[in-house]
Amino acid sequence: MDFLSGLSGLFSGINFETIAQLMMLALIVIAGPAVIFVLAFRGGDL
């Protein structure tokens, strides 16, 4: 049981809201160059 209490203590210390916000920011930052790459690959036609 000591393992489970230690595991729950580990997860309670993680701020999941901050992780989710950073993941959304990364997706937005990656989307810009991805659109440029798709436009270049398709010859400028969406």
PDB file of N, CA and C in Angstrom:
ATOM      1  N   MET A   1       0.812  -1.205   0.000  1.00  0.00           N
ATOM      2  CA  MET A   1       0.000   0.000   0.000  1.00  0.00           C
ATOM      3  C   MET A   1       0.852   1.264   0.000  1.00  0.00           C
ATOM      4  N   ASP A   2       2.067   1.159   0.467  1.00  0.00           N
ATOM      5  CA  ASP A   2       2.932   2.327   0.495  1.00  0.00           C
ATOM      6  C   ASP A   2       3.240   2.812  -0.917  1.00  0.00           C
ATOM      7  N   PHE A   3       3.327   1.855  -1.855  1.00  0.00           N
ATOM      8  CA  PHE A   3       3.584   2.213  -3.254  1.00  0.00           C
ATOM      9  C   PHE A   3       2.437   3.042  -3.819  1.00  0.00           C
ATOM     10  N   LEU A   4       1.196   2.659  -3.523  1.00  0.00           N
ATOM     11  CA  LEU A   4       0.032   3.384  -4.050  1.00  0.00           C
ATOM     12  C   LEU A   4      -0.069   4.786  -3.469  1.00  0.00           C
ATOM     13  N   SER A   5       0.240   4.937  -2.204  1.00  0.00           N
ATOM     14  CA  SER A   5       0.179   6.273  -1.618  1.00  0.00           C
ATOM     15  C   SER A   5       1.287   7.162  -2.184  1.00  0.00           C
ATOM     16  N   GLY A   6       2.430   6.585  -2.447  1.00  0.00           N
ATOM     17  CA  GLY A   6       3.500   7.356  -3.073  1.00  0.00           C
ATOM     18  C   GLY A   6       3.160   7.743  -4.497  1.00  0.00           C
ATOM     19  N   LEU A   7       2.483   6.835  -5.207  1.00  0.00           N
ATOM     20  CA  LEU A   7       2.081   7.117  -6.588  1.00  0.00           C
ATOM     21  C   LEU A   7       1.026   8.210  -6.635  1.00  0.00           C
ATOM     22  N   SER A   8       0.070   8.178  -5.708  1.00  0.00           N
ATOM     23  CA  SER A   8      -0.960   9.223  -5.688  1.00  0.00           C
ATOM     24  C   SER A   8      -0.340  10.562  -5.282  1.00  0.00           C
ATOM     25  N   GLY A   9       0.661  10.533  -4.437  1.00  0.00           N
ATOM     26  CA  GLY A   9       1.347  11.770  -4.080  1.00  0.00           C
ATOM     27  C   GLY A   9       2.099  12.361  -5.253  1.00  0.00           C
ATOM     28  N   LEU A  10       2.627  11.498  -6.112  1.00  0.00           N
ATOM     29  CA  LEU A  10       3.333  11.970  -7.301  1.00  0.00           C
ATOM     30  C   LEU A  10       2.371  12.659  -8.253  1.00  0.00           C
ATOM     31  N   PHE A  11       1.204  12.031  -8.482  1.00  0.00           N
ATOM     32  CA  PHE A  11       0.235  12.610  -9.421  1.00  0.00           C
ATOM     33  C   PHE A  11      -0.442  13.850  -8.867  1.00  0.00           C
ATOM     34  N   SER A  12      -0.554  13.967  -7.564  1.00  0.00           N
ATOM     35  CA  SER A  12      -1.173  15.163  -6.994  1.00  0.00           C
ATOM     36  C   SER A  12      -0.232  16.360  -7.095  1.00  0.00           C
ATOM     37  N   GLY A  13       1.064  16.110  -7.247  1.00  0.00           N
ATOM     38  CA  GLY A  13       2.014  17.208  -7.361  1.00  0.00           C
ATOM     39  C   GLY A  13       2.163  17.739  -8.768  1.00  0.00           C
ATOM     40  N   ILE A  14       1.586  17.026  -9.757  1.00  0.00           N
ATOM     41  CA  ILE A  14       1.709  17.454 -11.142  1.00  0.00           C
ATOM     42  C   ILE A  14       0.572  18.413 -11.470  1.00  0.00           C
ATOM     43  N   ASN A  15       0.896  19.536 -12.088  1.00  0.00           N
ATOM     44  CA  ASN A  15      -0.113  20.500 -12.487  1.00  0.00           C
ATOM     45  C   ASN A  15      -0.534  20.195 -13.929  1.00  0.00           C
ATOM     46  N   PHE A  16      -1.641  19.455 -14.082  1.00  0.00           N
ATOM     47  CA  PHE A  16      -2.086  19.018 -15.398  1.00  0.00           C
ATOM     48  C   PHE A  16      -2.606  20.169 -16.250  1.00  0.00           C
ATOM     49  N   GLU A  17      -3.114  21.215 -15.628  1.00  0.00           N
ATOM     50  CA  GLU A  17      -3.600  22.370 -16.391  1.00  0.00           C
ATOM     51  C   GLU A  17      -2.444  23.045 -17.121  1.00  0.00           C
ATOM     52  N   THR A  18      -1.320  23.200 -16.464  1.00  0.00           N
ATOM     53  CA  THR A  18      -0.149  23.807 -17.101  1.00  0.00           C
ATOM     54  C   THR A  18       0.370  22.936 -18.237  1.00  0.00           C
ATOM     55  N   ILE A  19       0.381  21.624 -18.027  1.00  0.00           N
ATOM     56  CA  ILE A  19       0.833  20.714 -19.080  1.00  0.00           C
ATOM     57  C   ILE A  19      -0.094  20.804 -20.287  1.00  0.00           C
ATOM     58  N   ALA A  20      -1.401  20.858 -20.058  1.00  0.00           N
ATOM     59  CA  ALA A  20      -2.368  20.959 -21.153  1.00  0.00           C
ATOM     60  C   ALA A  20      -2.196  22.276 -21.901  1.00  0.00           C
ATOM     61  N   GLN A  21      -1.964  23.368 -21.184  1.00  0.00           N
ATOM     62  CA  GLN A  21      -1.768  24.667 -21.834  1.00  0.00           C
ATOM     63  C   GLN A  21      -0.501  24.673 -22.679  1.00  0.00           C
ATOM     64  N   LEU A  22       0.566  24.073 -22.179  1.00  0.00           N
ATOM     65  CA  LEU A  22       1.807  24.014 -22.951  1.00  0.00           C
ATOM     66  C   LEU A  22       1.651  23.133 -24.191  1.00  0.00           C
ATOM     67  N   MET A  23       0.871  22.061 -24.087  1.00  0.00           N
ATOM     68  CA  MET A  23       0.635  21.201 -25.243  1.00  0.00           C
ATOM     69  C   MET A  23      -0.181  21.944 -26.307  1.00  0.00           C
ATOM     70  N   MET A  24      -1.191  22.707 -25.894  1.00  0.00           N
ATOM     71  CA  MET A  24      -1.986  23.485 -26.849  1.00  0.00           C
ATOM     72  C   MET A  24      -1.124  24.557 -27.515  1.00  0.00           C
ATOM     73  N   LEU A  25      -0.257  25.193 -26.754  1.00  0.00           N
ATOM     74  CA  LEU A  25       0.644  26.190 -27.320  1.00  0.00           C
ATOM     75  C   LEU A  25       1.579  25.559 -28.336  1.00  0.00           C
ATOM     76  N   ALA A  26       2.096  24.375 -28.033  1.00  0.00           N
ATOM     77  CA  ALA A  26       2.982  23.681 -28.963  1.00  0.00           C
ATOM     78  C   ALA A  26       2.245  23.325 -30.248  1.00  0.00           C
ATOM     79  N   LEU A  27       0.998  22.879 -30.145  1.00  0.00           N
ATOM     80  CA  LEU A  27       0.222  22.552 -31.341  1.00  0.00           C
ATOM     81  C   LEU A  27      -0.010  23.783 -32.213  1.00  0.00           C
ATOM     82  N   ILE A  28      -0.279  24.921 -31.587  1.00  0.00           N
ATOM     83  CA  ILE A  28      -0.497  26.155 -32.343  1.00  0.00           C
ATOM     84  C   ILE A  28       0.797  26.599 -33.017  1.00  0.00           C
ATOM     85  N   VAL A  29       1.915  26.496 -32.309  1.00  0.00           N
ATOM     86  CA  VAL A  29       3.204  26.922 -32.862  1.00  0.00           C
ATOM     87  C   VAL A  29       3.623  26.008 -34.016  1.00  0.00           C
ATOM     88  N   ILE A  30       3.336  24.714 -33.905  1.00  0.00           N
ATOM     89  CA  ILE A  30       3.696  23.765 -34.966  1.00  0.00           C
ATOM     90  C   ILE A  30       2.777  23.919 -36.172  1.00  0.00           C
ATOM     91  N   ALA A  31       1.538  24.358 -35.961  1.00  0.00           N
ATOM     92  CA  ALA A  31       0.561  24.456 -37.054  1.00  0.00           C
ATOM     93  C   ALA A  31       0.987  25.484 -38.096  1.00  0.00           C
ATOM     94  N   GLY A  32       1.629  26.565 -37.696  1.00  0.00           N
ATOM     95  CA  GLY A  32       2.041  27.600 -38.653  1.00  0.00           C
ATOM     96  C   GLY A  32       2.997  27.074 -39.707  1.00  0.00           C
ATOM     97  N   PRO A  33       4.144  26.540 -39.328  1.00  0.00           N
ATOM     98  CA  PRO A  33       5.057  25.984 -40.322  1.00  0.00           C
ATOM     99  C   PRO A  33       4.453  24.806 -41.090  1.00  0.00           C
ATOM    100  N   ALA A  34       3.566  24.045 -40.447  1.00  0.00           N
ATOM    101  CA  ALA A  34       2.933  22.920 -41.145  1.00  0.00           C
ATOM    102  C   ALA A  34       2.081  23.421 -42.305  1.00  0.00           C
ATOM    103  N   VAL A  35       1.353  24.515 -42.109  1.00  0.00           N
ATOM    104  CA  VAL A  35       0.531  25.083 -43.187  1.00  0.00           C
ATOM    105  C   VAL A  35       1.420  25.589 -44.313  1.00  0.00           C
ATOM    106  N   ILE A  36       2.524  26.235 -43.982  1.00  0.00           N
ATOM    107  CA  ILE A  36       3.451  26.719 -45.001  1.00  0.00           C
ATOM    108  C   ILE A  36       4.024  25.545 -45.796  1.00  0.00           C
ATOM    109  N   PHE A  37       4.380  24.471 -45.108  1.00  0.00           N
ATOM    110  CA  PHE A  37       4.919  23.294 -45.787  1.00  0.00           C
ATOM    111  C   PHE A  37       3.879  22.682 -46.725  1.00  0.00           C
ATOM    112  N   VAL A  38       2.641  22.573 -46.266  1.00  0.00           N
ATOM    113  CA  VAL A  38       1.582  22.007 -47.119  1.00  0.00           C
ATOM    114  C   VAL A  38       1.349  22.890 -48.333  1.00  0.00           C
ATOM    115  N   LEU A  39       1.350  24.199 -48.138  1.00  0.00           N
ATOM    116  CA  LEU A  39       1.182  25.116 -49.275  1.00  0.00           C
ATOM    117  C   LEU A  39       2.319  24.959 -50.272  1.00  0.00           C
ATOM    118  N   ALA A  40       3.544  24.868 -49.801  1.00  0.00           N
ATOM    119  CA  ALA A  40       4.690  24.710 -50.696  1.00  0.00           C
ATOM    120  C   ALA A  40       4.639  23.364 -51.410  1.00  0.00           C
ATOM    121  N   PHE A  41       4.225  22.314 -50.699  1.00  0.00           N
ATOM    122  CA  PHE A  41       4.162  20.986 -51.278  1.00  0.00           C
ATOM    123  C   PHE A  41       3.100  20.889 -52.369  1.00  0.00           C
ATOM    124  N   ARG A  42       1.977  21.592 -52.168  1.00  0.00           N
ATOM    125  CA  ARG A  42       0.884  21.539 -53.134  1.00  0.00           C
ATOM    126  C   ARG A  42       0.994  22.627 -54.193  1.00  0.00           C
ATOM    127  N   GLY A  43       2.054  23.370 -54.198  1.00  0.00           N
ATOM    128  CA  GLY A  43       2.246  24.408 -55.214  1.00  0.00           C
ATOM    129  C   GLY A  43       1.467  25.677 -54.939  1.00  0.00           C
ATOM    130  N   GLY A  44       1.095  25.930 -53.699  1.00  0.00           N
ATOM    131  CA  GLY A  44       0.404  27.160 -53.346  1.00  0.00           C
ATOM    132  C   GLY A  44      -1.104  27.059 -53.377  1.00  0.00           C
ATOM    133  N   ASP A  45      -1.655  25.883 -53.646  1.00  0.00           N
ATOM    134  CA  ASP A  45      -3.109  25.709 -53.711  1.00  0.00           C
ATOM    135  C   ASP A  45      -3.599  24.957 -52.484  1.00  0.00           C
ATOM    136  N   LEU A  46      -4.539  25.567 -51.771  1.00  0.00           N
ATOM    137  CA  LEU A  46      -5.168  24.845 -50.675  1.00  0.00           C
ATOM    138  C   LEU A  46      -6.354  24.083 -51.197  1.00  0.00           C
TER     139      LEU A  46
END
